[in-house]
mmCIF file of C-alpha atoms and ligand atoms in Angstrom:
data_model
loop_
_atom_site.group_PDB
_atom_site.id
_atom_site.type_symbol
_atom_site.label_atom_id
_atom_site.label_comp_id
_atom_site.label_asym_id
_atom_site.label_seq_id
_atom_site.Cartn_x
_atom_site.Cartn_y
_atom_site.Cartn_z
ATOM 1 C CA UNK E 199 -5.021 -9.728 20.407
ATOM 2 C CA UNK E 200 -5.151 -6.832 18.990
ATOM 3 C CA UNK E 201 -4.805 -5.189 15.325
ATOM 4 C CA UNK E 202 -3.346 -1.964 14.984
ATOM 5 C CA UNK E 203 -2.533 -0.436 11.724
ATOM 6 C CA UNK E 204 -1.077 3.188 12.206
ATOM 7 C CA UNK E 205 -1.164 5.279 9.111
ATOM 8 C CA UNK E 206 -2.984 6.726 6.001
ATOM 9 C CA UNK E 207 -6.297 7.397 5.472
ATOM 10 C CA UNK E 208 -6.984 8.315 1.425
ATOM 11 C CA UNK E 209 -10.141 10.166 -0.029
ATOM 12 C CA UNK E 210 -9.730 8.017 -4.040
ATOM 13 C CA UNK E 211 -10.776 9.543 -7.476
ATOM 14 C CA UNK E 212 -11.338 6.990 -8.821
ATOM 15 C CA UNK E 213 -11.845 7.113 -13.206
ATOM 16 C CA UNK E 214 -12.227 3.536 -15.221
ATOM 17 C CA UNK E 215 -9.916 4.302 -17.726
ATOM 18 C CA UNK E 216 -9.159 1.935 -21.772
ATOM 19 C CA UNK E 217 -5.943 0.709 -21.004
ATOM 20 C CA UNK E 218 -3.156 3.585 -18.399
ATOM 21 C CA UNK E 219 -1.702 6.192 -19.732
ATOM 22 C CA UNK E 220 1.265 6.837 -21.323
ATOM 23 C CA UNK E 221 3.873 9.958 -19.752
ATOM 24 C CA UNK E 222 1.603 12.535 -22.023
ATOM 25 C CA UNK E 223 -1.257 10.656 -23.255
ATOM 26 C CA UNK E 224 -4.438 12.422 -22.875
ATOM 27 C CA UNK E 225 -7.431 9.400 -22.425
ATOM 28 C CA UNK E 226 -11.108 9.792 -21.907
ATOM 29 C CA UNK E 227 -12.254 7.636 -18.716
ATOM 30 C CA UNK E 228 -15.487 6.260 -17.857
ATOM 31 C CA UNK E 229 -17.143 6.048 -15.210
ATOM 32 C CA UNK E 230 -15.824 8.783 -11.611
ATOM 33 C CA UNK E 231 -15.752 8.068 -7.965
ATOM 34 C CA UNK E 232 -15.174 8.438 -4.817
ATOM 35 C CA UNK E 233 -14.548 6.369 -2.307
ATOM 36 C CA UNK E 234 -13.021 5.296 0.951
ATOM 37 C CA UNK E 235 -9.543 4.951 1.322
ATOM 38 C CA UNK E 236 -5.702 5.018 2.105
ATOM 39 C CA UNK E 237 -3.018 2.588 3.377
ATOM 40 C CA UNK E 238 -3.769 2.706 7.041
ATOM 41 C CA UNK E 239 -7.435 2.970 6.817
ATOM 42 C CA UNK E 240 -8.152 -0.361 4.320
ATOM 43 C CA UNK E 241 -5.748 -2.719 6.115
ATOM 44 C CA UNK E 242 -7.811 -1.803 9.132
ATOM 45 C CA UNK E 243 -11.264 -1.914 7.522
ATOM 46 C CA UNK E 244 -9.429 -5.395 6.020
ATOM 47 C CA UNK E 245 -8.995 -6.467 10.220
ATOM 48 C CA UNK E 246 -12.230 -5.436 11.235
ATOM 49 C CA UNK E 247 -14.328 -6.752 7.936
ATOM 50 C CA UNK E 248 -12.450 -10.747 9.058
ATOM 51 C CA UNK E 249 -13.187 -11.142 12.736
ATOM 52 C CA UNK E 250 -10.255 -8.632 14.446
ATOM 53 C CA UNK E 251 -10.508 -6.062 17.019
ATOM 54 C CA UNK E 252 -8.720 -3.090 15.358
ATOM 55 C CA UNK E 253 -8.217 0.392 15.902
ATOM 56 C CA UNK E 254 -6.795 3.220 13.558
ATOM 57 C CA UNK E 255 -4.511 5.689 14.298
ATOM 58 C CA UNK E 256 -3.783 8.939 11.624
ATOM 59 C CA UNK E 257 -5.737 11.351 10.632
ATOM 60 C CA UNK E 258 -8.261 13.030 8.525
ATOM 61 C CA UNK E 259 -8.762 17.614 7.851
ATOM 62 C CA UNK E 260 -12.209 19.437 9.192
ATOM 63 C CA UNK E 261 -13.081 18.829 6.254
ATOM 64 C CA UNK E 262 -16.612 16.969 4.397
ATOM 65 C CA UNK E 263 -14.238 14.039 3.145
ATOM 66 C CA UNK E 264 -12.059 13.501 6.249
ATOM 67 C CA UNK E 265 -16.065 12.882 7.307
ATOM 68 C CA UNK E 266 -16.643 9.976 4.692
ATOM 69 C CA UNK E 267 -13.688 7.774 5.027
ATOM 70 C CA UNK E 268 -14.272 8.565 9.320
ATOM 71 C CA UNK E 269 -17.638 7.199 8.926
ATOM 72 C CA UNK E 270 -16.738 3.514 6.370
ATOM 73 C CA UNK E 271 -14.008 3.062 8.326
ATOM 74 C CA UNK E 272 -16.604 3.253 11.940
ATOM 75 C CA UNK E 273 -18.892 1.585 9.602
ATOM 76 C CA UNK E 274 -16.497 -1.418 9.568
ATOM 77 C CA UNK E 275 -15.966 -1.914 12.957
ATOM 78 C CA UNK E 276 -12.598 -0.029 12.917
ATOM 79 C CA UNK E 277 -12.189 1.980 16.096
ATOM 80 C CA UNK E 278 -11.389 5.516 15.266
ATOM 81 C CA UNK E 279 -10.772 6.661 18.523
ATOM 82 C CA UNK E 280 -6.867 7.665 17.944
ATOM 83 C CA UNK E 281 -7.581 9.631 14.004
ATOM 84 C CA UNK E 282 -7.293 12.937 15.220
ATOM 85 C CA UNK E 283 -9.613 15.412 13.219
ATOM 86 C CA UNK E 284 -7.403 18.073 11.894
ATOM 87 C CA UNK E 285 -9.096 21.963 10.689
ATOM 88 C CA UNK E 286 -5.475 22.728 9.157
ATOM 89 C CA UNK E 287 -5.123 20.608 6.219
ATOM 90 C CA UNK E 288 -7.450 18.914 3.801
ATOM 91 C CA UNK E 289 -7.824 15.349 3.891
ATOM 92 C CA UNK E 290 -5.170 13.115 1.784
ATOM 93 C CA UNK E 291 -6.285 12.300 -1.421
ATOM 94 C CA UNK E 292 -5.308 9.729 -3.931
ATOM 95 C CA UNK E 293 -5.613 10.126 -7.274
ATOM 96 C CA UNK E 294 -5.869 6.689 -8.511
ATOM 97 C CA UNK E 295 -6.755 5.087 -12.538
ATOM 98 C CA UNK E 296 -7.297 1.186 -13.538
ATOM 99 C CA UNK E 297 -6.811 0.047 -16.384
ATOM 100 C CA UNK E 298 -10.647 -1.593 -17.810
ATOM 101 C CA UNK E 299 -8.329 -3.508 -20.336
ATOM 102 C CA UNK E 300 -5.069 -2.455 -22.850
ATOM 103 C CA UNK E 301 -1.754 -4.994 -21.744
ATOM 104 C CA UNK E 302 -3.288 -5.216 -17.132
ATOM 105 C CA UNK E 303 -6.828 -5.108 -17.000
ATOM 106 C CA UNK E 304 -6.721 -3.959 -13.722
ATOM 107 C CA UNK E 305 -4.322 -3.468 -12.010
ATOM 108 C CA UNK E 306 -3.886 0.740 -11.341
ATOM 109 C CA UNK E 307 -1.652 4.130 -11.126
ATOM 110 C CA UNK E 308 -1.859 6.046 -8.296
ATOM 111 C CA UNK E 309 -1.090 9.536 -6.965
ATOM 112 C CA UNK E 310 -1.088 11.107 -3.531
ATOM 113 C CA UNK E 311 -1.560 14.420 -1.975
ATOM 114 C CA UNK E 312 -0.678 13.463 1.158
ATOM 115 C CA UNK E 313 -2.314 16.368 3.102
ATOM 116 C CA UNK E 314 -3.235 15.258 6.611
ATOM 117 C CA UNK E 315 -1.762 12.171 6.516
ATOM 118 C CA UNK E 316 2.198 14.858 5.892
ATOM 119 C CA UNK E 317 0.867 15.685 9.700
ATOM 120 C CA UNK E 318 1.108 12.478 11.280
ATOM 121 C CA UNK E 319 3.516 12.818 14.255
ATOM 122 C CA UNK E 320 3.901 13.008 18.152
ATOM 123 C CA UNK E 321 0.336 12.781 19.216
ATOM 124 C CA UNK E 322 0.089 10.126 17.401
ATOM 125 C CA UNK E 323 2.504 7.734 18.321
ATOM 126 C CA UNK E 324 1.695 9.039 22.109
ATOM 127 C CA UNK E 325 -1.817 7.953 21.508
ATOM 128 C CA UNK E 326 -0.816 5.071 20.085
ATOM 129 C CA UNK E 327 1.783 3.898 22.645
ATOM 130 C CA UNK E 328 -0.800 4.858 25.762
ATOM 131 C CA UNK E 329 -3.752 2.327 23.795
ATOM 132 C CA UNK E 330 -1.627 -0.245 23.863
ATOM 133 C CA UNK E 331 0.289 -0.078 27.055
ATOM 134 C CA UNK E 332 -3.615 -0.627 27.968
ATOM 135 C CA UNK E 333 -4.560 -3.183 25.630
ATOM 136 C CA UNK E 334 -3.900 -6.773 27.482
ATOM 137 C CA UNK E 335 -3.370 -9.402 24.670
ATOM 138 C CA UNK E 336 -0.755 -10.396 22.056
ATOM 139 C CA UNK E 337 -0.944 -6.946 18.764
ATOM 140 C CA UNK E 338 -0.094 -6.474 15.782
ATOM 141 C CA UNK E 339 0.817 -3.520 14.005
ATOM 142 C CA UNK E 340 0.406 -3.063 9.565
ATOM 143 C CA UNK E 341 2.140 0.247 9.150
ATOM 144 C CA UNK E 342 3.429 1.698 5.426
ATOM 145 C CA UNK E 343 4.879 4.471 3.997
ATOM 146 C CA UNK E 344 2.022 7.240 3.002
ATOM 147 C CA UNK E 345 2.939 9.332 6.532
ATOM 148 C CA UNK E 346 5.965 10.994 7.877
ATOM 149 C CA UNK E 347 8.843 7.716 7.859
ATOM 150 C CA UNK E 348 9.748 9.614 11.342
ATOM 151 C CA UNK E 349 6.685 8.748 12.638
ATOM 152 C CA UNK E 350 6.346 5.719 11.207
ATOM 153 C CA UNK E 351 9.699 4.697 12.966
ATOM 154 C CA UNK E 352 8.913 6.197 16.058
ATOM 155 C CA UNK E 353 4.952 4.113 16.056
ATOM 156 C CA UNK E 354 7.108 0.835 14.810
ATOM 157 C CA UNK E 355 9.318 1.609 16.972
ATOM 158 C CA UNK E 356 6.919 2.381 20.392
ATOM 159 C CA UNK E 357 5.062 -1.312 19.275
ATOM 160 C CA UNK E 358 8.261 -3.847 19.057
ATOM 161 C CA UNK E 359 9.288 -2.015 22.814
ATOM 162 C CA UNK E 360 5.511 -3.932 24.224
ATOM 163 C CA UNK E 361 5.846 -6.928 22.466
ATOM 164 C CA UNK E 362 4.093 -6.572 18.870
ATOM 165 C CA UNK E 363 4.958 -8.436 15.930
ATOM 166 C CA UNK E 364 5.139 -4.764 13.294
ATOM 167 C CA UNK E 365 4.016 -5.919 9.319
ATOM 168 C CA UNK E 366 5.842 -2.980 6.988
ATOM 169 C CA UNK E 367 4.164 -2.093 3.864
ATOM 170 C CA UNK E 368 6.683 -0.275 2.229
ATOM 171 C CA UNK E 369 3.689 1.971 -0.058
ATOM 172 C CA UNK E 370 4.757 3.861 -0.884
ATOM 173 C CA UNK E 371 8.501 2.448 -1.988
ATOM 174 C CA UNK E 372 10.924 6.729 -1.716
ATOM 175 C CA UNK E 373 12.897 8.478 -3.548
ATOM 176 C CA UNK E 374 16.763 6.619 -2.489
ATOM 177 C CA UNK E 375 15.012 3.227 -1.969
ATOM 178 C CA UNK E 376 15.557 1.092 -0.012
ATOM 179 C CA UNK E 377 19.072 2.629 2.010
ATOM 180 C CA UNK E 378 15.287 5.637 2.754
ATOM 181 C CA UNK E 379 14.931 3.414 5.270
ATOM 182 C CA UNK E 380 17.718 2.075 7.724
ATOM 183 C CA UNK E 381 15.928 2.652 10.266
ATOM 184 C CA UNK E 382 12.710 1.701 10.237
ATOM 185 C CA UNK E 383 14.043 -1.801 9.207
ATOM 186 C CA UNK E 384 15.170 -2.558 12.889
ATOM 187 C CA UNK E 385 11.793 -2.357 13.559
ATOM 188 C CA UNK E 386 10.215 -4.713 11.226
ATOM 189 C CA UNK E 387 9.302 -8.181 12.307
ATOM 190 C CA UNK E 388 7.402 -8.979 8.013
ATOM 191 C CA UNK E 389 8.049 -6.839 5.466
ATOM 192 C CA UNK E 390 5.030 -7.565 2.510
ATOM 193 C CA UNK E 391 6.708 -5.289 -0.618
ATOM 194 C CA UNK E 392 4.566 -5.888 -4.160
ATOM 195 C CA UNK E 393 7.203 -6.799 -7.070
ATOM 196 C CA UNK E 394 7.745 -3.451 -7.956
ATOM 197 C CA UNK E 395 8.030 -2.132 -4.163
ATOM 198 C CA UNK E 396 11.512 -4.720 -3.600
ATOM 199 C CA UNK E 397 12.353 -4.020 -6.768
ATOM 200 C CA UNK E 398 12.789 -0.515 -5.656
ATOM 201 C CA UNK E 399 14.017 -1.237 -2.323
ATOM 202 C CA UNK E 400 16.638 -3.484 -4.466
ATOM 203 C CA UNK E 401 17.331 -1.191 -7.483
ATOM 204 C CA UNK E 402 16.706 -4.021 -9.465
ATOM 205 C CA UNK E 403 14.490 -5.996 -11.261
ATOM 206 C CA UNK E 404 13.881 -9.458 -12.343
ATOM 207 C CA UNK E 405 11.096 -11.713 -13.251
ATOM 208 C CA UNK E 406 10.127 -15.455 -12.289
ATOM 209 C CA UNK E 407 9.881 -17.470 -9.703
ATOM 210 C CA UNK E 408 12.888 -18.199 -8.588
ATOM 211 C CA UNK E 409 14.434 -15.073 -8.930
ATOM 212 C CA UNK E 410 11.384 -13.281 -6.743
ATOM 213 C CA UNK E 411 12.310 -15.747 -4.678
ATOM 214 C CA UNK E 412 16.276 -14.505 -4.042
ATOM 215 C CA UNK E 413 15.369 -11.178 -4.326
ATOM 216 C CA UNK E 414 13.161 -11.172 -1.338
ATOM 217 C CA UNK E 415 16.212 -13.201 0.568
ATOM 218 C CA UNK E 416 18.762 -10.667 -0.363
ATOM 219 C CA UNK E 417 16.194 -8.489 0.898
ATOM 220 C CA UNK E 418 16.604 -10.322 3.992
ATOM 221 C CA UNK E 419 19.507 -10.470 4.229
ATOM 222 C CA UNK E 420 19.465 -6.480 3.754
ATOM 223 C CA UNK E 421 17.327 -4.976 5.706
ATOM 224 C CA UNK E 422 17.824 -7.903 9.004
ATOM 225 C CA UNK E 423 14.166 -8.824 8.157
ATOM 226 C CA UNK E 424 13.726 -11.768 9.498
ATOM 227 C CA UNK E 425 10.543 -12.692 7.223
ATOM 228 C CA UNK E 426 9.642 -11.150 3.815
ATOM 229 C CA UNK E 427 6.885 -11.584 1.772
ATOM 230 C CA UNK E 428 6.791 -10.704 -2.248
ATOM 231 C CA UNK E 429 2.816 -9.986 -3.697
ATOM 232 C CA UNK E 430 2.876 -10.206 -6.908
ATOM 233 C CA UNK E 431 -0.743 -10.060 -8.016
ATOM 234 C CA UNK E 432 -1.606 -12.436 -10.787
ATOM 235 C CA UNK E 433 2.147 -14.069 -10.056
ATOM 236 C CA UNK E 434 1.510 -15.111 -6.578
ATOM 237 C CA UNK E 435 3.772 -15.451 -3.907
ATOM 238 C CA UNK E 436 7.476 -15.874 -3.251
ATOM 239 C CA UNK E 437 8.245 -15.483 0.644
ATOM 240 C CA UNK E 438 11.787 -16.264 3.557
ATOM 241 C CA UNK E 439 11.191 -16.987 6.893
ATOM 242 C CA UNK E 440 14.592 -17.838 8.504
ATOM 243 C CA UNK E 441 15.341 -20.886 6.069
ATOM 244 C CA UNK E 442 12.772 -21.636 4.782
ATOM 245 C CA UNK E 443 10.861 -20.057 1.126
ATOM 246 C CA UNK E 444 7.506 -20.906 0.512
ATOM 247 C CA UNK E 445 7.367 -19.780 -4.449
ATOM 248 C CA UNK E 446 2.993 -20.429 -4.446
ATOM 249 C CA UNK E 447 0.287 -20.108 -6.594
ATOM 250 C CA UNK E 448 -2.866 -17.535 -6.900
ATOM 251 C CA UNK E 449 -6.073 -18.715 -5.943
ATOM 252 C CA UNK E 450 -8.222 -17.936 -10.112
ATOM 253 C CA UNK E 451 -9.928 -15.087 -10.257
ATOM 254 C CA UNK E 452 -11.372 -12.880 -11.886
ATOM 255 C CA UNK E 453 -10.116 -9.159 -11.761
ATOM 256 C CA UNK E 454 -11.327 -6.433 -11.894
ATOM 257 C CA UNK E 455 -9.555 -3.740 -9.972
ATOM 258 C CA UNK E 456 -5.880 -4.944 -8.116
ATOM 259 C CA UNK E 457 -6.754 -1.793 -4.993
ATOM 260 C CA UNK E 458 -6.752 -2.482 -1.926
ATOM 261 C CA UNK E 459 -5.173 -6.302 -3.138
ATOM 262 C CA UNK E 460 -2.273 -5.493 -0.807
ATOM 263 C CA UNK E 461 -4.295 -3.571 1.954
ATOM 264 C CA UNK E 462 -6.526 -7.329 2.391
ATOM 265 C CA UNK E 463 -3.617 -9.163 2.516
ATOM 266 C CA UNK E 464 -1.713 -7.185 4.795
ATOM 267 C CA UNK E 465 -4.758 -6.721 6.686
ATOM 268 C CA UNK E 466 -4.955 -11.010 6.211
ATOM 269 C CA UNK E 467 -2.233 -12.050 6.868
ATOM 270 C CA UNK E 468 -2.323 -10.083 10.110
ATOM 271 C CA UNK E 469 -5.686 -11.517 11.145
ATOM 272 C CA UNK E 470 -4.970 -15.396 10.758
ATOM 273 C CA UNK E 471 -1.082 -14.631 12.485
ATOM 274 C CA UNK E 472 -3.073 -13.945 15.483
ATOM 275 C CA UNK E 473 -5.712 -16.025 15.415
ATOM 276 C CA UNK E 474 -2.466 -18.715 15.517
ATOM 277 C CA UNK E 475 -2.992 -20.137 12.205
ATOM 278 C CA UNK E 476 0.357 -22.159 11.519
ATOM 279 C CA UNK E 477 2.831 -19.901 8.697
ATOM 280 C CA UNK E 478 1.698 -22.340 5.822
ATOM 281 C CA UNK E 479 -2.084 -22.600 6.434
ATOM 282 C CA UNK E 480 -1.598 -17.888 7.778
ATOM 283 C CA UNK E 481 0.225 -17.466 3.943
ATOM 284 C CA UNK E 482 -2.486 -18.443 2.253
ATOM 285 C CA UNK E 483 -5.433 -17.333 3.657
ATOM 286 C CA UNK E 484 -3.520 -13.487 3.593
ATOM 287 C CA UNK E 485 -3.496 -14.289 -0.893
ATOM 288 C CA UNK E 486 -7.107 -15.516 -0.907
ATOM 289 C CA UNK E 487 -8.286 -12.134 1.520
ATOM 290 C CA UNK E 488 -5.417 -10.032 -1.372
ATOM 291 C CA UNK E 489 -7.283 -12.550 -4.390
ATOM 292 C CA UNK E 490 -10.431 -11.648 -2.737
ATOM 293 C CA UNK E 491 -10.588 -7.964 -2.851
ATOM 294 C CA UNK E 492 -9.902 -7.621 -6.786
ATOM 295 C CA UNK E 493 -12.680 -9.053 -8.275
ATOM 296 C CA UNK E 494 -14.754 -6.013 -6.385
ATOM 297 C CA UNK E 495 -14.441 -2.461 -7.381
ATOM 298 C CA UNK E 496 -12.026 0.133 -4.896
ATOM 299 C CA UNK E 497 -10.551 -0.287 -1.956
ATOM 300 C CA UNK E 498 -12.330 -0.666 1.143
ATOM 301 C CA UNK E 499 -15.330 -1.719 -0.138
ATOM 302 C CA UNK E 500 -13.704 -4.751 -2.189
ATOM 303 C CA UNK E 501 -11.532 -5.471 0.693
ATOM 304 C CA UNK E 502 -13.733 -9.309 2.048
ATOM 305 C CA UNK E 503 -15.238 -10.772 4.588
ATOM 306 C CA UNK E 504 -14.426 -13.802 7.250
ATOM 307 C CA UNK E 505 -16.929 -16.024 4.542
ATOM 308 C CA UNK E 506 -15.977 -14.919 1.178
ATOM 309 C CA UNK E 507 -11.847 -16.071 2.384
ATOM 310 C CA UNK E 508 -13.281 -18.944 3.965
ATOM 311 C CA UNK E 509 -15.472 -20.216 0.553
ATOM 312 C CA UNK E 510 -12.630 -19.669 -2.167
ATOM 313 C CA UNK E 511 -9.566 -21.053 0.701
ATOM 314 C CA UNK E 512 -12.713 -24.400 1.038
ATOM 315 C CA UNK E 513 -12.654 -24.674 -2.952
HETATM 316 O O1 RIB D 175 -3.304 0.131 -1.859
HETATM 317 C C1 RIB D 175 -4.209 1.321 -1.851
HETATM 318 C C2 RIB D 175 -5.266 2.526 -1.554
HETATM 319 O O2 RIB D 175 -3.254 3.264 -2.215
HETATM 320 C C3 RIB D 175 -5.295 3.355 -1.897
HETATM 321 O O3 RIB D 175 -6.842 3.488 -1.202
HETATM 322 C C4 RIB D 175 -4.844 4.356 -2.234
HETATM 323 O O4 RIB D 175 -6.216 5.729 -1.451
HETATM 324 C C5 RIB D 175 -3.391 4.454 -1.718
HETATM 325 O O5 RIB D 175 -3.198 4.097 -0.399
#
């Protein structure tokens, strides 16, 4: 079983703030940190830390940030042979504010500068095709939307053609909403938006688990994707898989920073399904990984290992 992540690497510039800023508000924050992130890299690290053989395909700049990111991802046991070093563009950056208080402690706001992520293209798709073709066994491809959409579609097409299962974290949602992603839907097996992203894809909002479940069904109808999981943070998850549905409560944990919780969920889901866990157990496994990621600060630094997930599941 092999997990592939095709996507972004970002240097995260993180400041803790008393609450998330309002438009036009200047806030005094604290604890500035530069940390390793990017949804593509985070999901690869999540899967590797949970025990899967994992490869990352993406692009960094030829700068100190790029080197820091490659070291971090490689240090977690991820194969980075598929990460191009680009001497024409700087490494991707994410400005992250994390609230320490206010209405939503632990919640974040993220603004991205794509940098080299915006130049992920045919070279990376060709690498993925070659790697999948020379790697026997079942494959899981994790994709997100922090690299150009055309490249994500090409990567998912190639992976499906080689029998892989494709898991899409639709973040960030394009400004045009779900309509911009029509060309991607046919290649996706499992869609994992958080609640805000699901609302962006459907162009409407809702409250409560039953309405979230109905929204997951509507997303399945609209996209044709067989499995939709909406992750709802401290409200748990809802899932629609064919005619089956789940509304699952969250694990009770002390949340300090929600950054990369979705990435931990996606990496955990790929690992659990790749190991052949029954669907119900795989969902709980992924939820445990996501919950644990919120108990530590940062993205890759917060991703749990296998023993932590198993401890939380045992209770
Ligand atoms: O999902 C969290 C990630 O989103 C951060 O690490 C940041 O880089 C952005 O990509």
